[in-house]
mmCIF file of C-alpha atoms in Angstrom:
data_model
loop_
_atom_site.group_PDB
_atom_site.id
_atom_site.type_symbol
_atom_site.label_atom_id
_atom_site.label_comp_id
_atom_site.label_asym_id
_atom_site.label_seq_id
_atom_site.Cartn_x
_atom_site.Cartn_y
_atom_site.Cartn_z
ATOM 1 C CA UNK A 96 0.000 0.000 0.000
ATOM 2 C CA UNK A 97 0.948 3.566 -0.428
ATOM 3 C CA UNK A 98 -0.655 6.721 0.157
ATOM 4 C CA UNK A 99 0.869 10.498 0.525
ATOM 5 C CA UNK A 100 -0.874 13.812 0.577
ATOM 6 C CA UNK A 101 0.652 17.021 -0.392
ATOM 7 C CA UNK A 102 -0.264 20.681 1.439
ATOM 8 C CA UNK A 103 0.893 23.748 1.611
ATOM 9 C CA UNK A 104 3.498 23.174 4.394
ATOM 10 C CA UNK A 105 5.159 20.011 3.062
ATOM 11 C CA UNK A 106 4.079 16.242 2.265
ATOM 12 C CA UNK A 107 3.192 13.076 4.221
ATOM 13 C CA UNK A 108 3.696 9.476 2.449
ATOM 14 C CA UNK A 109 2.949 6.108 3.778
ATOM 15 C CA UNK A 110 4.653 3.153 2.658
ATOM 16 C CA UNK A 111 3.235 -0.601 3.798
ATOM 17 C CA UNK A 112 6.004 -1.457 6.801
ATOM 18 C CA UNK A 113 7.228 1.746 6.981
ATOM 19 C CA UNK A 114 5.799 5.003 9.462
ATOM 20 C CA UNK A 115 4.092 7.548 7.890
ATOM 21 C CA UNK A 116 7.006 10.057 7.247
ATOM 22 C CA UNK A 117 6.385 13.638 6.669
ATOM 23 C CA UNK A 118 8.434 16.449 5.210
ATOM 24 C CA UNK A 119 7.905 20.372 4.962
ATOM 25 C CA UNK A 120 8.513 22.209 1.547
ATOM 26 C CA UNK A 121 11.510 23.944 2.747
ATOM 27 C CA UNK A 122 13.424 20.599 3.142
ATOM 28 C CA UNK A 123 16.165 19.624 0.282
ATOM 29 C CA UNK A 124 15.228 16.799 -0.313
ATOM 30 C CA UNK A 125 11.269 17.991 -1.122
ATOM 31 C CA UNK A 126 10.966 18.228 -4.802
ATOM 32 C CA UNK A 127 12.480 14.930 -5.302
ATOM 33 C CA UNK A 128 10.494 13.609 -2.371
ATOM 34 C CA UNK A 129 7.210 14.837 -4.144
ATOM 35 C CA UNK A 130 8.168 13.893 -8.158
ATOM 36 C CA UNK A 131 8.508 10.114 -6.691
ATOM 37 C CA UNK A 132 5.666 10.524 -4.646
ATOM 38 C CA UNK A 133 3.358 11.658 -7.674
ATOM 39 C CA UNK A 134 4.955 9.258 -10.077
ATOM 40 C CA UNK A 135 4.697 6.638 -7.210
ATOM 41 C CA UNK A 136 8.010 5.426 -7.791
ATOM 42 C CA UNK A 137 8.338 3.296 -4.100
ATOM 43 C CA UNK A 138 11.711 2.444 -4.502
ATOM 44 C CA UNK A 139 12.417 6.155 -4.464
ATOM 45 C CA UNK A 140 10.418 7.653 -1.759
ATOM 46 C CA UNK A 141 11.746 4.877 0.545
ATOM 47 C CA UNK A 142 15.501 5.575 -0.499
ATOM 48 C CA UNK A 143 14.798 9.516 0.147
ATOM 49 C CA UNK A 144 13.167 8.409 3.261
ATOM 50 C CA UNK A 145 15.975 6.507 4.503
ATOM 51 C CA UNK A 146 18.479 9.344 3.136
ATOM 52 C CA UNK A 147 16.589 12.052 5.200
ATOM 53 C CA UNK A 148 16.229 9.944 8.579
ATOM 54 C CA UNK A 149 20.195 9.380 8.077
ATOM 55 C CA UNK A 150 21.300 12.834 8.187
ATOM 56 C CA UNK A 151 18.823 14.485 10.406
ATOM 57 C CA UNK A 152 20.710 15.090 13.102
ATOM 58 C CA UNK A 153 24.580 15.047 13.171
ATOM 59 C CA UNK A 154 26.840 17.241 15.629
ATOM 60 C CA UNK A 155 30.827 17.964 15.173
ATOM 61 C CA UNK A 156 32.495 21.336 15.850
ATOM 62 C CA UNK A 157 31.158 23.829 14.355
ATOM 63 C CA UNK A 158 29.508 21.737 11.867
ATOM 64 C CA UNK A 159 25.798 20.794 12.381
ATOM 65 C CA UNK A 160 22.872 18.880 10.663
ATOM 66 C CA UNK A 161 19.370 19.455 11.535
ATOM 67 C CA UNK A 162 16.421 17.562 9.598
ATOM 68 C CA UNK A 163 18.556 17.142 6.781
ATOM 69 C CA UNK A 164 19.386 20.414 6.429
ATOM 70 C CA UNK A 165 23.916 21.166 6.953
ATOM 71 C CA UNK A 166 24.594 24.412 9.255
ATOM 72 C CA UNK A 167 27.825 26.338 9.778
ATOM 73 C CA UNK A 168 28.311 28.068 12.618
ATOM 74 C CA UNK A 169 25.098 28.923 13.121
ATOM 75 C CA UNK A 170 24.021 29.417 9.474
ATOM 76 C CA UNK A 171 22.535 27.125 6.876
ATOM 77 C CA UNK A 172 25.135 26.487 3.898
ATOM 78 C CA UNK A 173 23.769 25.094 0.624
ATOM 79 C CA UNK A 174 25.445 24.181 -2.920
ATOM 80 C CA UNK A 175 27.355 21.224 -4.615
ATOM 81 C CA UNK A 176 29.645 20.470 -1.375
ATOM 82 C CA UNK A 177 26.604 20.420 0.867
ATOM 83 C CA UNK A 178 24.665 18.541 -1.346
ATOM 84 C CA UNK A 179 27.832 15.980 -1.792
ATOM 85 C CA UNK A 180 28.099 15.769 1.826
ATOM 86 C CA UNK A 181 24.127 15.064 2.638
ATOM 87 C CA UNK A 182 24.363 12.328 -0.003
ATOM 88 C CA UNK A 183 27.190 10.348 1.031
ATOM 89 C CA UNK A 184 26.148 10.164 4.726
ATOM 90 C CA UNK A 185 22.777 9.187 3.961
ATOM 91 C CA UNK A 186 24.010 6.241 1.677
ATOM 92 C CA UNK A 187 26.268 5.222 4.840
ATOM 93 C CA UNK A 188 29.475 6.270 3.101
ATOM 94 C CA UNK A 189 32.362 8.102 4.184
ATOM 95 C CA UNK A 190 31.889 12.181 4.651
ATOM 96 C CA UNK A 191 34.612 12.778 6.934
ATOM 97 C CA UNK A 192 36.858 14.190 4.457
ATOM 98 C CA UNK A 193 34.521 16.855 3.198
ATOM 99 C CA UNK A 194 33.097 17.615 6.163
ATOM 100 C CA UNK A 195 37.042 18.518 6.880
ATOM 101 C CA UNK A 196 37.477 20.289 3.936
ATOM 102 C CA UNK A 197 34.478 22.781 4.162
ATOM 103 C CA UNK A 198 35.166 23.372 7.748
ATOM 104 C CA UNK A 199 38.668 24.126 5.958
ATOM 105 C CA UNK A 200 36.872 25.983 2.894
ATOM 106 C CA UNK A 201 34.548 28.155 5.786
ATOM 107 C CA UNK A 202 37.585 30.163 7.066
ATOM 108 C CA UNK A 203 38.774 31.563 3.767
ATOM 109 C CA UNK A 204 37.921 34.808 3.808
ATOM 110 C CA UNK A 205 37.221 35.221 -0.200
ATOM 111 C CA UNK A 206 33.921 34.308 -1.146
ATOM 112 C CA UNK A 207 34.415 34.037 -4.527
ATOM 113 C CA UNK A 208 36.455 30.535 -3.211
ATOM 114 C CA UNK A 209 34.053 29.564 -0.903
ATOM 115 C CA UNK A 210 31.801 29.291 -3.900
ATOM 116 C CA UNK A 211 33.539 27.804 -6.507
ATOM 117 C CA UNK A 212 36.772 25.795 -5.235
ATOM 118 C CA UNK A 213 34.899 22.403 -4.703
ATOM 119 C CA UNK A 214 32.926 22.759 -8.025
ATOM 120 C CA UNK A 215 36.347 23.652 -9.222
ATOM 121 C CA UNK A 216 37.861 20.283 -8.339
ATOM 122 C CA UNK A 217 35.182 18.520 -9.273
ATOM 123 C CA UNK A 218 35.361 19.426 -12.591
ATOM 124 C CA UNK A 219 39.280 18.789 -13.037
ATOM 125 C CA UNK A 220 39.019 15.709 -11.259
ATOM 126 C CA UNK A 221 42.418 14.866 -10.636
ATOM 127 C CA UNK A 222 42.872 17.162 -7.535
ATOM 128 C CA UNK A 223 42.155 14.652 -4.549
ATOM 129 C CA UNK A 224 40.573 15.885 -1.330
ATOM 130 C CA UNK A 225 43.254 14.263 1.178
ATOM 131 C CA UNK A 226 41.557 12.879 5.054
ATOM 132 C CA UNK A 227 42.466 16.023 6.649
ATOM 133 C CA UNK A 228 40.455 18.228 4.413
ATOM 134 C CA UNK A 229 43.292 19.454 2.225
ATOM 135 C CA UNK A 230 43.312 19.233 -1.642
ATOM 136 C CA UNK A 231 46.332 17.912 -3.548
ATOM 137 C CA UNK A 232 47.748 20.009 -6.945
ATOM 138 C CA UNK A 233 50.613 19.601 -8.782
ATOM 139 C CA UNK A 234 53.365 22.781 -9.453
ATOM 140 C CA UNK A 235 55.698 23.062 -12.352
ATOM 141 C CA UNK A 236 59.239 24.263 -10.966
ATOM 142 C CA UNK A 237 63.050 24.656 -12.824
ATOM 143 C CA UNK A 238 65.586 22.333 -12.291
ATOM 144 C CA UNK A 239 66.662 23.305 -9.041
ATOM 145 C CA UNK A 240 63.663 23.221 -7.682
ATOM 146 C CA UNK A 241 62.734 27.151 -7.581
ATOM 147 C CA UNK A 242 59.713 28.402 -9.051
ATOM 148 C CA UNK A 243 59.368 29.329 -13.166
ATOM 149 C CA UNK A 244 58.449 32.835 -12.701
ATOM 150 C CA UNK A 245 60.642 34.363 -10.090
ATOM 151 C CA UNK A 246 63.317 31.729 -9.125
ATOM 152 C CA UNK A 247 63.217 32.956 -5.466
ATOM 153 C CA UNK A 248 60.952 30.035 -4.344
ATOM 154 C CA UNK A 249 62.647 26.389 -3.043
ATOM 155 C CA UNK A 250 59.600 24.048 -3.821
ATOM 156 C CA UNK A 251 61.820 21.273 -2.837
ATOM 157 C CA UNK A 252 59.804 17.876 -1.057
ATOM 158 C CA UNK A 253 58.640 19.268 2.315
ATOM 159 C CA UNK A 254 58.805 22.944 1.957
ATOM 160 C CA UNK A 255 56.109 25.109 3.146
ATOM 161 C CA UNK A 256 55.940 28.208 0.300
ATOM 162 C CA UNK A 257 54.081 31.185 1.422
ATOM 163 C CA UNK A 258 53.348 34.444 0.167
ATOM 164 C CA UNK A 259 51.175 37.379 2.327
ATOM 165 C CA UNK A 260 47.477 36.992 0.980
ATOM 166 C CA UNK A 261 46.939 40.588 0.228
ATOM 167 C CA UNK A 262 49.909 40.229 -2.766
ATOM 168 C CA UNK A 263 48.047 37.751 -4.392
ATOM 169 C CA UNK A 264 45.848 38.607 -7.248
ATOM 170 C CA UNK A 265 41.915 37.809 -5.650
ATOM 171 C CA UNK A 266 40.487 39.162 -9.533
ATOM 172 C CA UNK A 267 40.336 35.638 -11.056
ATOM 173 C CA UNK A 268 39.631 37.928 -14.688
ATOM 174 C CA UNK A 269 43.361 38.893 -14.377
ATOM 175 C CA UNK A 270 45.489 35.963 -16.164
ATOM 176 C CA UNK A 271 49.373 35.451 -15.269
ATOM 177 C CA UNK A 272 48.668 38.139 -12.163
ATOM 178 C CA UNK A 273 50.245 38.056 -9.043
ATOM 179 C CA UNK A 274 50.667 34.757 -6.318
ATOM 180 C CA UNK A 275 51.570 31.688 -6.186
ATOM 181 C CA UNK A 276 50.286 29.310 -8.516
ATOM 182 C CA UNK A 277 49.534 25.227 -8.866
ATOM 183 C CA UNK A 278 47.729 23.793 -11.208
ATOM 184 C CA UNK A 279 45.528 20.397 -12.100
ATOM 185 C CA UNK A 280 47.509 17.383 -13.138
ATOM 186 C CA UNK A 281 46.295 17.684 -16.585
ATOM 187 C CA UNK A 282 48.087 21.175 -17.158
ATOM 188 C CA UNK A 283 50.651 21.619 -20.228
ATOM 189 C CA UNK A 284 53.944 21.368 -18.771
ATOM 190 C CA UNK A 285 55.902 24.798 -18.054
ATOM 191 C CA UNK A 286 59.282 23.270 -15.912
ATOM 192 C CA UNK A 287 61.536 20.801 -16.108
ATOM 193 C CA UNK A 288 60.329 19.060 -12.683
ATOM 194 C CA UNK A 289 56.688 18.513 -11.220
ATOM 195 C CA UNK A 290 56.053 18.513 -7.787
ATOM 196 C CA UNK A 291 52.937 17.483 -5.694
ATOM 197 C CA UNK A 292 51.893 19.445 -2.999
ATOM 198 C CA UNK A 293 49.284 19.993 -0.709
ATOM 199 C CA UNK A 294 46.682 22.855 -0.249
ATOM 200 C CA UNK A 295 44.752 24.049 2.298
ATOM 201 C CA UNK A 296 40.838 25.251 0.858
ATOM 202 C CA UNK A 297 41.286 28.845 3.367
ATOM 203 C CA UNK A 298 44.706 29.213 1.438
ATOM 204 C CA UNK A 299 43.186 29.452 -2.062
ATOM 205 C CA UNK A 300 42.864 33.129 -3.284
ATOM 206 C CA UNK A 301 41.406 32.600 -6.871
ATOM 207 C CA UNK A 302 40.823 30.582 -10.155
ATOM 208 C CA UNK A 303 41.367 32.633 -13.204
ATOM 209 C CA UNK A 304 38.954 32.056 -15.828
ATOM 210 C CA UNK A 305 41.907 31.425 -18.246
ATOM 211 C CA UNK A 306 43.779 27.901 -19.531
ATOM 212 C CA UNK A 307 39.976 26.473 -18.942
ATOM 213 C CA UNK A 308 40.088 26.985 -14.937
ATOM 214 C CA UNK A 309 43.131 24.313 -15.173
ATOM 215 C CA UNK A 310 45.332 26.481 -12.105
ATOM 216 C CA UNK A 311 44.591 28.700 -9.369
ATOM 217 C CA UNK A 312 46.387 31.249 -7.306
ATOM 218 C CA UNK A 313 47.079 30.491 -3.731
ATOM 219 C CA UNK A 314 48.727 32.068 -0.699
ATOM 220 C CA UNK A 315 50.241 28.637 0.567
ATOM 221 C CA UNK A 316 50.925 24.882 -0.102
ATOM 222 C CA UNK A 317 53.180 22.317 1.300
ATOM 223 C CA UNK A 318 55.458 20.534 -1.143
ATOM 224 C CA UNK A 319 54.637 16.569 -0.481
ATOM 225 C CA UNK A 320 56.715 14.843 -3.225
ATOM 226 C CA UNK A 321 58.187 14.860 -7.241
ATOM 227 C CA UNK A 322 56.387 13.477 -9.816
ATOM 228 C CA UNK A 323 58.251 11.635 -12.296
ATOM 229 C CA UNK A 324 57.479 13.774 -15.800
ATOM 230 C CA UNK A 325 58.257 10.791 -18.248
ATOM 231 C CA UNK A 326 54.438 11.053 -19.606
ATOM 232 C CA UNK A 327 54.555 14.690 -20.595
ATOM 233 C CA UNK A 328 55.792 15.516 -24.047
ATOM 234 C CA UNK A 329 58.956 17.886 -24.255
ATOM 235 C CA UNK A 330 56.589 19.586 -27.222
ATOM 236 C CA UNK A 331 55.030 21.644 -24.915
ATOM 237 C CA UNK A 332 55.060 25.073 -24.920
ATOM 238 C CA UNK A 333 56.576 27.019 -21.762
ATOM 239 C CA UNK A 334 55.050 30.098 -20.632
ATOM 240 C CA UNK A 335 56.422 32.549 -18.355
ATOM 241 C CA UNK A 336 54.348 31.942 -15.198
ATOM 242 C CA UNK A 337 55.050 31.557 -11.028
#
């Protein structure tokens, strides 16, 4: 048997051996909730079920979840991350990370990051989100291990390269501006050695809309580790960039 009725405020559904389960129109997961309802796809409304009762309530620093919904301090944070994190704890699966990487992502003061870094990665896909909340990129350095652009920066394995924030370029419309840069593994190859290193989401100061969002401009990484370059072609062209 099934049965649901839909109001103003939200929508109640019965299932045969479940509760009846209701949900108010300002929930997430609504509009899905109510297209399998009306199409009366079971299988649907008891896996939406099961994803809201999952993540209804959940409690760790400053991070909390309240009837499905992911706050921040306080204040209700919605978009791809959010939605990525909602999803993978109510399948059971392992959030930890992300959770760790957008309380990581919360104290970057730019917004413009806070909005687009994890769609960002996403899209690249070869930039891993390490257990700590961290992201990994790669960096493009001369042969003694100094940056391209200036030469002034040792990127050898466990350096920690900094620059002061307000230097770097925050106008990602400004190409080859001012920071440090890293880039996605994928990037044409610039130096003679590529290194791994690790970033911190709060240390990311913007993604230029140039070489198809492929690098971004940062105030810090850590250098983890060299990356044999045997794959990439010596055909490349070399621009002049940090």
């Amino acid at each position: 048997m099934f049965a649901k009725i839909i109001t103003n405020s939200g929508i109640t559904v019965f299932v045969a051996g479940y509760e009846p389960f209701t949900m108010t129109r300002d929930h997430k997961l609504f509009e899905e909730l109510k297209d399998a309802a009306e199409f009366q796809d079971i299988e649907a409304v008891i896996d939406i079920i099961h994803m809201a009762n999952k993540v209804k309530e959940y409690t760790k620093g400053k991070i909390e979840i309240i009837d499905g919904e992911l706050f921040y301090n306080g204040e209700a944070i919605h978009g791809a991350l959010t939605d990525r994190i909602l999803a993978l704890m109510g399948e059971d699966e392992d959030a930890e990370y992300l959770i760790k990487f957008l309380e990581n992502l919360m104290l970057n003061p730019s917004y413009s990051p806070r909005e687009q870094l994890y769609l960002f990665l996403e899209a690249c896909g070869d930039m891993p989100i390490t257990t700590d909340g961290k992201f990994l990129a790669y960096k493009w350095v001369n042969d003694n291990y100094t940056d391209c652009h200036t030469g002034k920066f040792d990127n050898s394995v466990g350096q920690v390269v900094t620059m002061e924030r307000h230097k770097v370029d925050d106008d990602r419309n400004n190409t080859c501006s001012a920071g440090l840069h890293v880039c996605s593994r994928g990037y044409m190859k610039f130096g003679q050695r590529l290194m791994l290193v690790a970033v911190n989401p709060r240390d990311v100061v913007s993604v230029p809309t140039d070489y198809n969002n492929a690098k971004m401009r940062v105030c810090e990484y850590t250098v983890i580790q060299e990356i044999p370059v045997d794959s990439y072609s010596d055909t490349f062209n070399s621009p002049n960039l940090s």
